[in-house]
């Protein structure tokens, strides 16, 4: 028996016994599989579960998603981060409805042409939903392959990624490709963990090169650590006649289309109070009177950490000309929950409820 055959057989056998019962694994619907794969990008399974459930209830078909208002789509995504994923899903759903009568196409070329679908998601959909012989390569699979084959590759350069893609493809069985791909990902998520891999219970331990050479800890080679930026920001909760001012972020850039409280980055030598008064003058026009500091919120995003100083206040004139947003509103505090906000702003809303 070849090593490749042993890997395929051992993994499939293990997966059928040990796999987690996840809602998208109970479905053969390519749309449900597509939604789950997009949600799972950079997000853990336990976080995705309630979002997936709510999403499929709100938009059970491609057509439902395509015709939904974007604000509803973003609201259902609120807290999952990387909002471009939700916007691309909706955009792609419109294309699938208009060009493919609501059925996700099943060729690599067509599927890769849809917004938000890259080689990994295409491989996952093609293999899991359509049973096609297409490889997948996510962070879990990269780690498993590097250890299993003792490859000095972490997939961080295009050359290294190419090598891992080729190995992922070489290992694919002729049949049960979807299960095999999911087994590789599941093994990385449940057994071949980044720290403390559970080699003793691993179905591949008899054939895993790093384990057999007792140097699992050296694979995959370490990646350069990303520099986490620290950002200090001031934001204002402005009241007028019992309503609160909110504005919608512009269509391009970070967290595009979400709603927010006005404010911005603190400049060098500026206090949080000076910053919010300046930001409100620049963004809305009038001067702001600070009534109190409501709170300080610390929130971590993938690439940066934000410290958010939140001030309650009022404008000294009703005459506003918002310049840093695509639209703006005065809303009752209890209505704030109807709008999609970035996670740090959601903490302010909870305080206001
Ligand atoms: S034996 Fe250990 S290192 Fe090798 S694949 Fe299994 S868990 Fe990963």
Short mmCIF file of C-alpha atoms and ligand atoms in Angstrom, two decimals:
data_model
loop_
_atom_site.label_atom_id
_atom_site.label_comp_id
_atom_site.label_asym_id
_atom_site.label_seq_id
_atom_site.Cartn_x
_atom_site.Cartn_y
_atom_site.Cartn_z
CA UNK A 1 0.00 0.00 0.00
CA UNK A 2 1.35 3.44 -0.89
CA UNK A 3 1.75 6.14 1.77
CA UNK A 4 -0.83 8.26 -0.03
CA UNK A 5 -3.38 5.46 0.12
CA UNK A 6 -2.73 4.90 3.84
CA UNK A 7 -3.18 8.63 4.52
CA UNK A 8 -6.45 8.72 2.56
CA UNK A 9 -7.85 5.60 4.18
CA UNK A 10 -6.80 6.46 7.75
CA UNK A 11 -8.11 10.00 7.51
CA UNK A 12 -11.47 9.07 5.98
CA UNK A 13 -12.00 6.31 8.51
CA UNK A 14 -11.17 8.62 11.42
CA UNK A 15 -13.34 11.45 10.06
CA UNK A 16 -16.42 9.24 9.74
CA UNK A 17 -16.14 8.28 13.39
CA UNK A 18 -14.91 11.49 14.98
CA UNK A 19 -16.24 14.41 12.98
CA UNK A 20 -18.22 17.09 14.77
CA UNK A 21 -21.88 17.26 13.92
CA UNK A 22 -22.10 20.75 12.40
CA UNK A 23 -25.21 22.16 10.71
CA UNK A 24 -23.54 22.76 7.34
CA UNK A 25 -22.28 19.18 7.32
CA UNK A 26 -25.88 17.99 7.41
CA UNK A 27 -26.61 19.88 4.19
CA UNK A 28 -25.84 19.13 0.57
CA UNK A 29 -27.04 22.58 -0.44
CA UNK A 30 -24.12 24.34 -2.20
CA UNK A 31 -25.44 27.71 -0.96
CA UNK A 32 -25.37 26.60 2.71
CA UNK A 33 -21.87 25.19 2.25
CA UNK A 34 -20.74 28.40 0.58
CA UNK A 35 -22.15 30.56 3.42
CA UNK A 36 -20.47 28.37 6.06
CA UNK A 37 -17.11 28.50 4.29
CA UNK A 38 -17.21 32.30 4.06
CA UNK A 39 -18.21 32.63 7.72
CA UNK A 40 -15.47 30.21 8.81
CA UNK A 41 -12.71 32.27 7.20
CA UNK A 42 -10.62 33.59 10.12
CA UNK A 43 -13.44 32.72 12.53
CA UNK A 44 -13.84 29.81 14.91
CA UNK A 45 -16.59 27.21 14.53
CA UNK A 46 -18.20 27.99 17.88
CA UNK A 47 -18.47 31.67 16.96
CA UNK A 48 -19.94 30.87 13.55
CA UNK A 49 -22.67 28.45 14.77
CA UNK A 50 -25.29 31.01 15.94
CA UNK A 51 -24.53 33.33 13.02
CA UNK A 52 -24.99 30.51 10.51
CA UNK A 53 -28.27 29.53 12.10
CA UNK A 54 -29.65 33.09 12.06
CA UNK A 55 -28.40 33.68 8.52
CA UNK A 56 -29.99 30.56 7.05
CA UNK A 57 -33.29 31.41 8.75
CA UNK A 58 -33.21 34.97 7.39
CA UNK A 59 -31.87 34.08 3.91
CA UNK A 60 -32.63 30.40 3.22
CA UNK A 61 -31.88 30.70 -0.52
CA UNK A 62 -29.57 32.60 -2.85
CA UNK A 63 -32.57 34.64 -4.03
CA UNK A 64 -33.47 35.66 -0.46
CA UNK A 65 -29.95 36.92 0.10
CA UNK A 66 -29.72 38.65 -3.28
CA UNK A 67 -32.91 40.62 -2.68
CA UNK A 68 -32.27 41.50 0.99
CA UNK A 69 -31.36 45.09 1.93
CA UNK A 70 -27.65 45.45 2.59
CA UNK A 71 -28.29 46.91 6.05
CA UNK A 72 -30.10 43.69 7.05
CA UNK A 73 -27.21 41.60 5.71
CA UNK A 74 -24.65 43.65 7.64
CA UNK A 75 -26.78 43.55 10.80
CA UNK A 76 -26.79 39.74 10.70
CA UNK A 77 -23.03 39.80 10.25
CA UNK A 78 -22.48 42.28 13.12
CA UNK A 79 -19.69 41.03 15.39
CA UNK A 80 -18.22 38.52 12.91
CA UNK A 81 -15.76 41.08 11.52
CA UNK A 82 -14.29 41.39 8.02
CA UNK A 83 -17.55 42.87 6.75
CA UNK A 84 -16.43 42.73 3.13
CA UNK A 85 -17.20 38.99 3.40
CA UNK A 86 -20.91 39.76 3.94
CA UNK A 87 -20.99 42.39 1.21
CA UNK A 88 -19.30 40.06 -1.27
CA UNK A 89 -21.68 37.23 -0.36
CA UNK A 90 -24.62 39.46 -1.15
CA UNK A 91 -23.04 40.74 -4.38
CA UNK A 92 -22.20 37.19 -5.47
CA UNK A 93 -25.74 36.03 -4.61
CA UNK A 94 -27.07 38.70 -7.00
CA UNK A 95 -24.83 37.37 -9.78
CA UNK A 96 -25.80 33.75 -9.08
CA UNK A 97 -29.48 34.72 -9.20
CA UNK A 98 -29.13 36.73 -12.42
CA UNK A 99 -26.58 34.66 -14.34
CA UNK A 100 -27.17 31.10 -13.08
CA UNK A 101 -30.88 31.11 -12.16
CA UNK A 102 -30.03 30.96 -8.46
CA UNK A 103 -27.85 27.83 -8.66
CA UNK A 104 -24.21 28.11 -7.69
CA UNK A 105 -22.06 27.25 -10.75
CA UNK A 106 -19.98 24.10 -10.53
CA UNK A 107 -16.89 24.91 -12.57
CA UNK A 108 -13.76 26.30 -10.99
CA UNK A 109 -13.55 29.18 -13.46
CA UNK A 110 -17.13 30.35 -12.89
CA UNK A 111 -17.01 29.96 -9.14
CA UNK A 112 -13.70 31.84 -8.85
CA UNK A 113 -15.21 34.72 -10.81
CA UNK A 114 -17.73 35.38 -7.99
CA UNK A 115 -16.83 38.16 -5.50
CA UNK A 116 -15.26 36.90 -2.27
CA UNK A 117 -14.47 33.41 -3.54
CA UNK A 118 -10.75 32.60 -3.67
CA UNK A 119 -8.96 29.31 -4.34
CA UNK A 120 -9.63 27.92 -0.84
CA UNK A 121 -13.40 28.59 -0.86
CA UNK A 122 -13.67 27.39 -4.46
CA UNK A 123 -11.94 24.12 -3.52
CA UNK A 124 -14.18 23.65 -0.50
CA UNK A 125 -17.42 24.27 -2.44
CA UNK A 126 -16.39 22.20 -5.46
CA UNK A 127 -15.30 19.22 -3.39
CA UNK A 128 -17.90 19.28 -0.60
CA UNK A 129 -20.98 20.40 -2.55
CA UNK A 130 -20.19 18.92 -5.97
CA UNK A 131 -17.82 16.04 -5.13
CA UNK A 132 -15.20 17.36 -7.54
CA UNK A 133 -11.52 16.55 -7.18
CA UNK A 134 -10.43 19.98 -5.95
CA UNK A 135 -7.93 20.55 -3.09
CA UNK A 136 -8.30 22.95 -0.15
CA UNK A 137 -5.56 24.75 1.72
CA UNK A 138 -6.40 26.72 4.85
CA UNK A 139 -4.28 27.34 7.95
CA UNK A 140 -5.18 23.95 9.44
CA UNK A 141 -4.36 22.03 6.27
CA UNK A 142 -1.04 23.88 5.87
CA UNK A 143 -0.02 22.84 9.39
CA UNK A 144 -1.06 19.21 8.94
CA UNK A 145 0.72 18.89 5.59
CA UNK A 146 3.90 20.53 6.85
CA UNK A 147 4.09 18.05 9.75
CA UNK A 148 2.77 14.99 7.98
CA UNK A 149 5.23 15.31 5.09
CA UNK A 150 7.91 17.09 7.15
CA UNK A 151 7.89 19.99 4.73
CA UNK A 152 9.76 23.11 5.68
CA UNK A 153 6.87 25.23 4.42
CA UNK A 154 4.43 27.51 6.21
CA UNK A 155 2.69 28.84 3.10
CA UNK A 156 3.69 32.41 3.83
CA UNK A 157 5.38 33.03 0.48
CA UNK A 158 3.80 32.33 -2.87
CA UNK A 159 6.45 29.66 -3.57
CA UNK A 160 5.74 27.94 -0.27
CA UNK A 161 1.99 28.15 -0.82
CA UNK A 162 2.38 26.65 -4.29
CA UNK A 163 4.26 23.68 -2.85
CA UNK A 164 1.53 23.06 -0.26
CA UNK A 165 -1.27 23.38 -2.83
CA UNK A 166 0.50 20.79 -4.98
CA UNK A 167 0.76 18.40 -2.01
CA UNK A 168 -2.91 18.97 -1.07
CA UNK A 169 -3.84 18.04 -4.63
CA UNK A 170 -1.50 15.04 -4.80
CA UNK A 171 -3.03 13.49 -1.67
CA UNK A 172 -6.63 13.73 -2.90
CA UNK A 173 -8.44 10.41 -3.32
CA UNK A 174 -10.43 9.62 -6.46
CA UNK A 175 -13.67 9.50 -4.46
CA UNK A 176 -14.99 11.05 -1.24
CA UNK A 177 -12.97 14.17 -1.95
CA UNK A 178 -15.28 16.42 0.07
CA UNK A 179 -14.96 14.18 3.12
CA UNK A 180 -11.21 13.91 2.67
CA UNK A 181 -10.79 17.69 2.53
CA UNK A 182 -13.00 18.13 5.58
CA UNK A 183 -11.06 15.40 7.37
CA UNK A 184 -7.78 17.25 6.78
CA UNK A 185 -9.29 20.47 8.12
CA UNK A 186 -10.95 18.69 11.03
CA UNK A 187 -7.69 16.97 11.97
CA UNK A 188 -5.96 20.37 12.04
CA UNK A 189 -8.76 21.86 14.15
CA UNK A 190 -9.16 18.99 16.61
CA UNK A 191 -5.95 16.96 16.78
CA UNK A 192 -2.99 18.48 14.96
CA UNK A 193 -3.26 21.68 16.99
CA UNK A 194 -0.82 24.58 16.60
CA UNK A 195 0.39 24.07 20.17
CA UNK A 196 0.37 20.66 21.82
CA UNK A 197 -0.74 18.48 18.91
CA UNK A 198 -2.45 15.30 20.13
CA UNK A 199 -0.15 12.91 18.25
CA UNK A 200 -0.97 9.92 20.46
CA UNK A 201 -4.58 9.87 19.28
CA UNK A 202 -3.83 10.94 15.71
CA UNK A 203 -4.90 8.54 12.93
CA UNK A 204 -1.77 9.51 10.97
CA UNK A 205 0.83 8.96 13.67
CA UNK A 206 2.22 5.83 12.02
CA UNK A 207 2.96 7.71 8.86
CA UNK A 208 3.54 11.29 10.01
CA UNK A 209 7.14 12.17 9.19
CA UNK A 210 7.52 14.89 11.83
CA UNK A 211 6.13 12.59 14.53
CA UNK A 212 8.30 9.65 13.47
CA UNK A 213 11.40 11.88 13.58
CA UNK A 214 10.28 13.34 16.93
CA UNK A 215 10.51 16.94 15.76
CA UNK A 216 6.88 17.96 15.44
CA UNK A 217 7.62 21.24 17.25
CA UNK A 218 9.80 22.37 14.32
CA UNK A 219 6.95 22.14 11.79
CA UNK A 220 5.64 24.25 10.25
CA UNK A 221 8.53 26.74 10.42
CA UNK A 222 7.54 29.87 12.39
CA UNK A 223 5.94 32.78 10.59
CA UNK A 224 7.05 36.37 11.16
CA UNK A 225 4.81 37.87 13.84
CA UNK A 226 2.53 40.64 12.54
CA UNK A 227 3.03 44.02 14.17
CA UNK A 228 -0.09 44.88 16.16
CA UNK A 229 -0.81 48.57 15.83
CA UNK A 230 -2.24 50.47 18.80
CA UNK A 231 -4.75 53.17 18.02
CA UNK A 232 -6.31 55.75 20.37
CA UNK A 233 -9.64 57.09 19.24
CA UNK A 234 -12.28 59.46 20.63
CA UNK A 235 -15.99 59.09 19.84
CA UNK A 236 -19.02 61.20 20.68
CA UNK A 237 -22.53 60.22 21.70
CA UNK A 238 -24.38 63.39 20.73
CA UNK A 239 -27.91 63.85 22.02
CA UNK A 240 -30.62 66.08 20.58
CA UNK A 241 -34.28 65.91 21.67
CA UNK A 242 -33.77 62.43 23.13
CA UNK A 243 -32.19 61.10 19.94
CA UNK A 244 -28.58 60.13 19.22
CA UNK A 245 -26.53 61.08 16.16
CA UNK A 246 -25.10 58.18 14.09
CA UNK A 247 -23.47 58.12 10.68
CA UNK A 248 -22.78 55.47 8.06
CA UNK A 249 -19.18 54.85 7.06
CA UNK A 250 -18.24 55.50 3.44
CA UNK A 251 -18.50 52.67 0.89
CA UNK A 252 -14.76 52.03 0.64
CA UNK A 253 -12.24 51.00 3.24
CA UNK A 254 -12.38 49.39 6.62
CA UNK A 255 -15.84 48.42 7.91
CA UNK A 256 -17.44 50.12 4.91
CA UNK A 257 -21.19 50.69 5.18
CA UNK A 258 -21.41 50.11 8.93
CA UNK A 259 -22.89 52.75 11.23
CA UNK A 260 -20.82 54.47 13.90
CA UNK A 261 -20.70 57.25 16.42
CA UNK A 262 -18.69 60.20 15.06
CA UNK A 263 -15.08 60.65 16.10
CA UNK A 264 -11.58 59.80 15.02
CA UNK A 265 -7.95 59.19 15.83
CA UNK A 266 -6.23 61.19 18.53
CA UNK A 267 -3.36 63.17 17.07
CA UNK A 268 0.06 63.51 18.66
CA UNK A 269 0.03 65.84 21.66
CA UNK A 270 -3.78 65.96 21.72
CA UNK A 271 -5.95 64.92 24.67
CA UNK A 272 -8.99 62.67 24.05
CA UNK A 273 -11.24 65.67 24.88
CA UNK A 274 -9.44 67.98 22.44
CA UNK A 275 -9.62 65.27 19.80
CA UNK A 276 -13.38 64.78 20.00
CA UNK A 277 -14.12 68.50 19.87
CA UNK A 278 -11.85 68.88 16.81
CA UNK A 279 -13.27 65.76 15.10
CA UNK A 280 -16.87 66.91 15.56
CA UNK A 281 -16.01 70.38 14.24
CA UNK A 282 -14.26 68.84 11.20
CA UNK A 283 -16.86 66.14 10.52
CA UNK A 284 -20.13 67.94 11.35
CA UNK A 285 -19.39 71.69 11.48
CA UNK A 286 -20.58 72.97 14.90
CA UNK A 287 -18.69 73.06 18.17
CA UNK A 288 -19.41 70.29 20.67
CA UNK A 289 -19.92 70.72 24.38
CA UNK A 290 -18.68 67.71 26.38
CA UNK A 291 -21.07 66.78 29.18
CA UNK A 292 -19.26 63.76 30.57
CA UNK A 293 -16.85 60.98 29.75
CA UNK A 294 -19.04 57.88 29.42
CA UNK A 295 -16.42 55.16 29.27
CA UNK A 296 -13.15 53.90 27.84
CA UNK A 297 -13.44 50.81 25.66
CA UNK A 298 -10.57 48.55 24.63
CA UNK A 299 -11.16 46.33 21.65
CA UNK A 300 -8.83 44.08 19.65
CA UNK A 301 -9.14 43.59 15.93
CA UNK A 302 -6.80 41.25 14.04
CA UNK A 303 -4.29 43.89 12.97
CA UNK A 304 -4.75 46.53 15.66
CA UNK A 305 -5.91 47.34 19.16
CA UNK A 306 -8.21 50.26 19.74
CA UNK A 307 -8.64 52.31 22.89
CA UNK A 308 -11.86 54.22 22.45
CA UNK A 309 -12.62 57.25 24.67
CA UNK A 310 -16.35 57.86 24.59
CA UNK A 311 -17.84 61.27 25.44
CA UNK A 312 -21.45 62.25 25.87
CA UNK A 313 -22.24 65.73 24.67
CA UNK A 314 -24.33 68.08 22.58
CA UNK A 315 -23.82 70.31 19.58
CA UNK A 316 -23.91 74.08 20.06
CA UNK A 317 -25.78 74.49 16.76
CA UNK A 318 -28.40 72.40 14.94
CA UNK A 319 -26.90 73.33 11.61
CA UNK A 320 -24.77 70.32 10.67
CA UNK A 321 -23.01 69.43 7.41
CA UNK A 322 -21.63 65.88 7.84
CA UNK A 323 -18.68 65.32 5.50
CA UNK A 324 -17.11 62.01 6.57
CA UNK A 325 -20.00 59.62 5.90
CA UNK A 326 -22.41 58.42 3.22
CA UNK A 327 -25.51 59.12 5.34
CA UNK A 328 -26.48 60.17 8.87
CA UNK A 329 -29.45 60.07 11.23
CA UNK A 330 -30.77 61.03 14.64
CA UNK A 331 -32.26 57.88 16.20
CA UNK A 332 -33.84 56.92 19.50
CA UNK A 333 -31.33 55.01 21.69
CA UNK A 334 -33.59 51.93 21.69
CA UNK A 335 -33.50 51.90 17.85
CA UNK A 336 -29.69 51.73 17.70
CA UNK A 337 -29.82 47.91 17.79
CA UNK A 338 -31.49 47.95 14.36
CA UNK A 339 -28.29 49.21 12.70
CA UNK A 340 -25.05 47.29 12.04
CA UNK A 341 -22.13 48.77 14.03
CA UNK A 342 -18.46 47.75 14.45
CA UNK A 343 -17.91 45.64 17.58
CA UNK A 344 -16.30 48.46 19.60
CA UNK A 345 -19.38 50.65 18.98
CA UNK A 346 -21.72 47.82 20.00
CA UNK A 347 -20.25 48.13 23.49
CA UNK A 348 -21.34 51.81 23.58
CA UNK A 349 -24.85 50.82 22.49
CA UNK A 350 -25.07 48.28 25.32
CA UNK A 351 -24.24 51.10 27.74
CA UNK A 352 -27.00 53.26 26.27
CA UNK A 353 -29.71 50.58 26.46
S1 LIG B 1 1.03 12.71 14.31
FE1 LIG B 1 0.99 14.64 15.39
S2 LIG B 1 2.05 16.08 14.07
FE2 LIG B 1 1.57 14.29 12.83
S3 LIG B 1 -0.35 14.82 11.85
FE3 LIG B 1 -0.84 13.70 13.71
S4 LIG B 1 -1.15 15.28 15.27
FE4 LIG B 1 -0.10 16.23 13.54
#
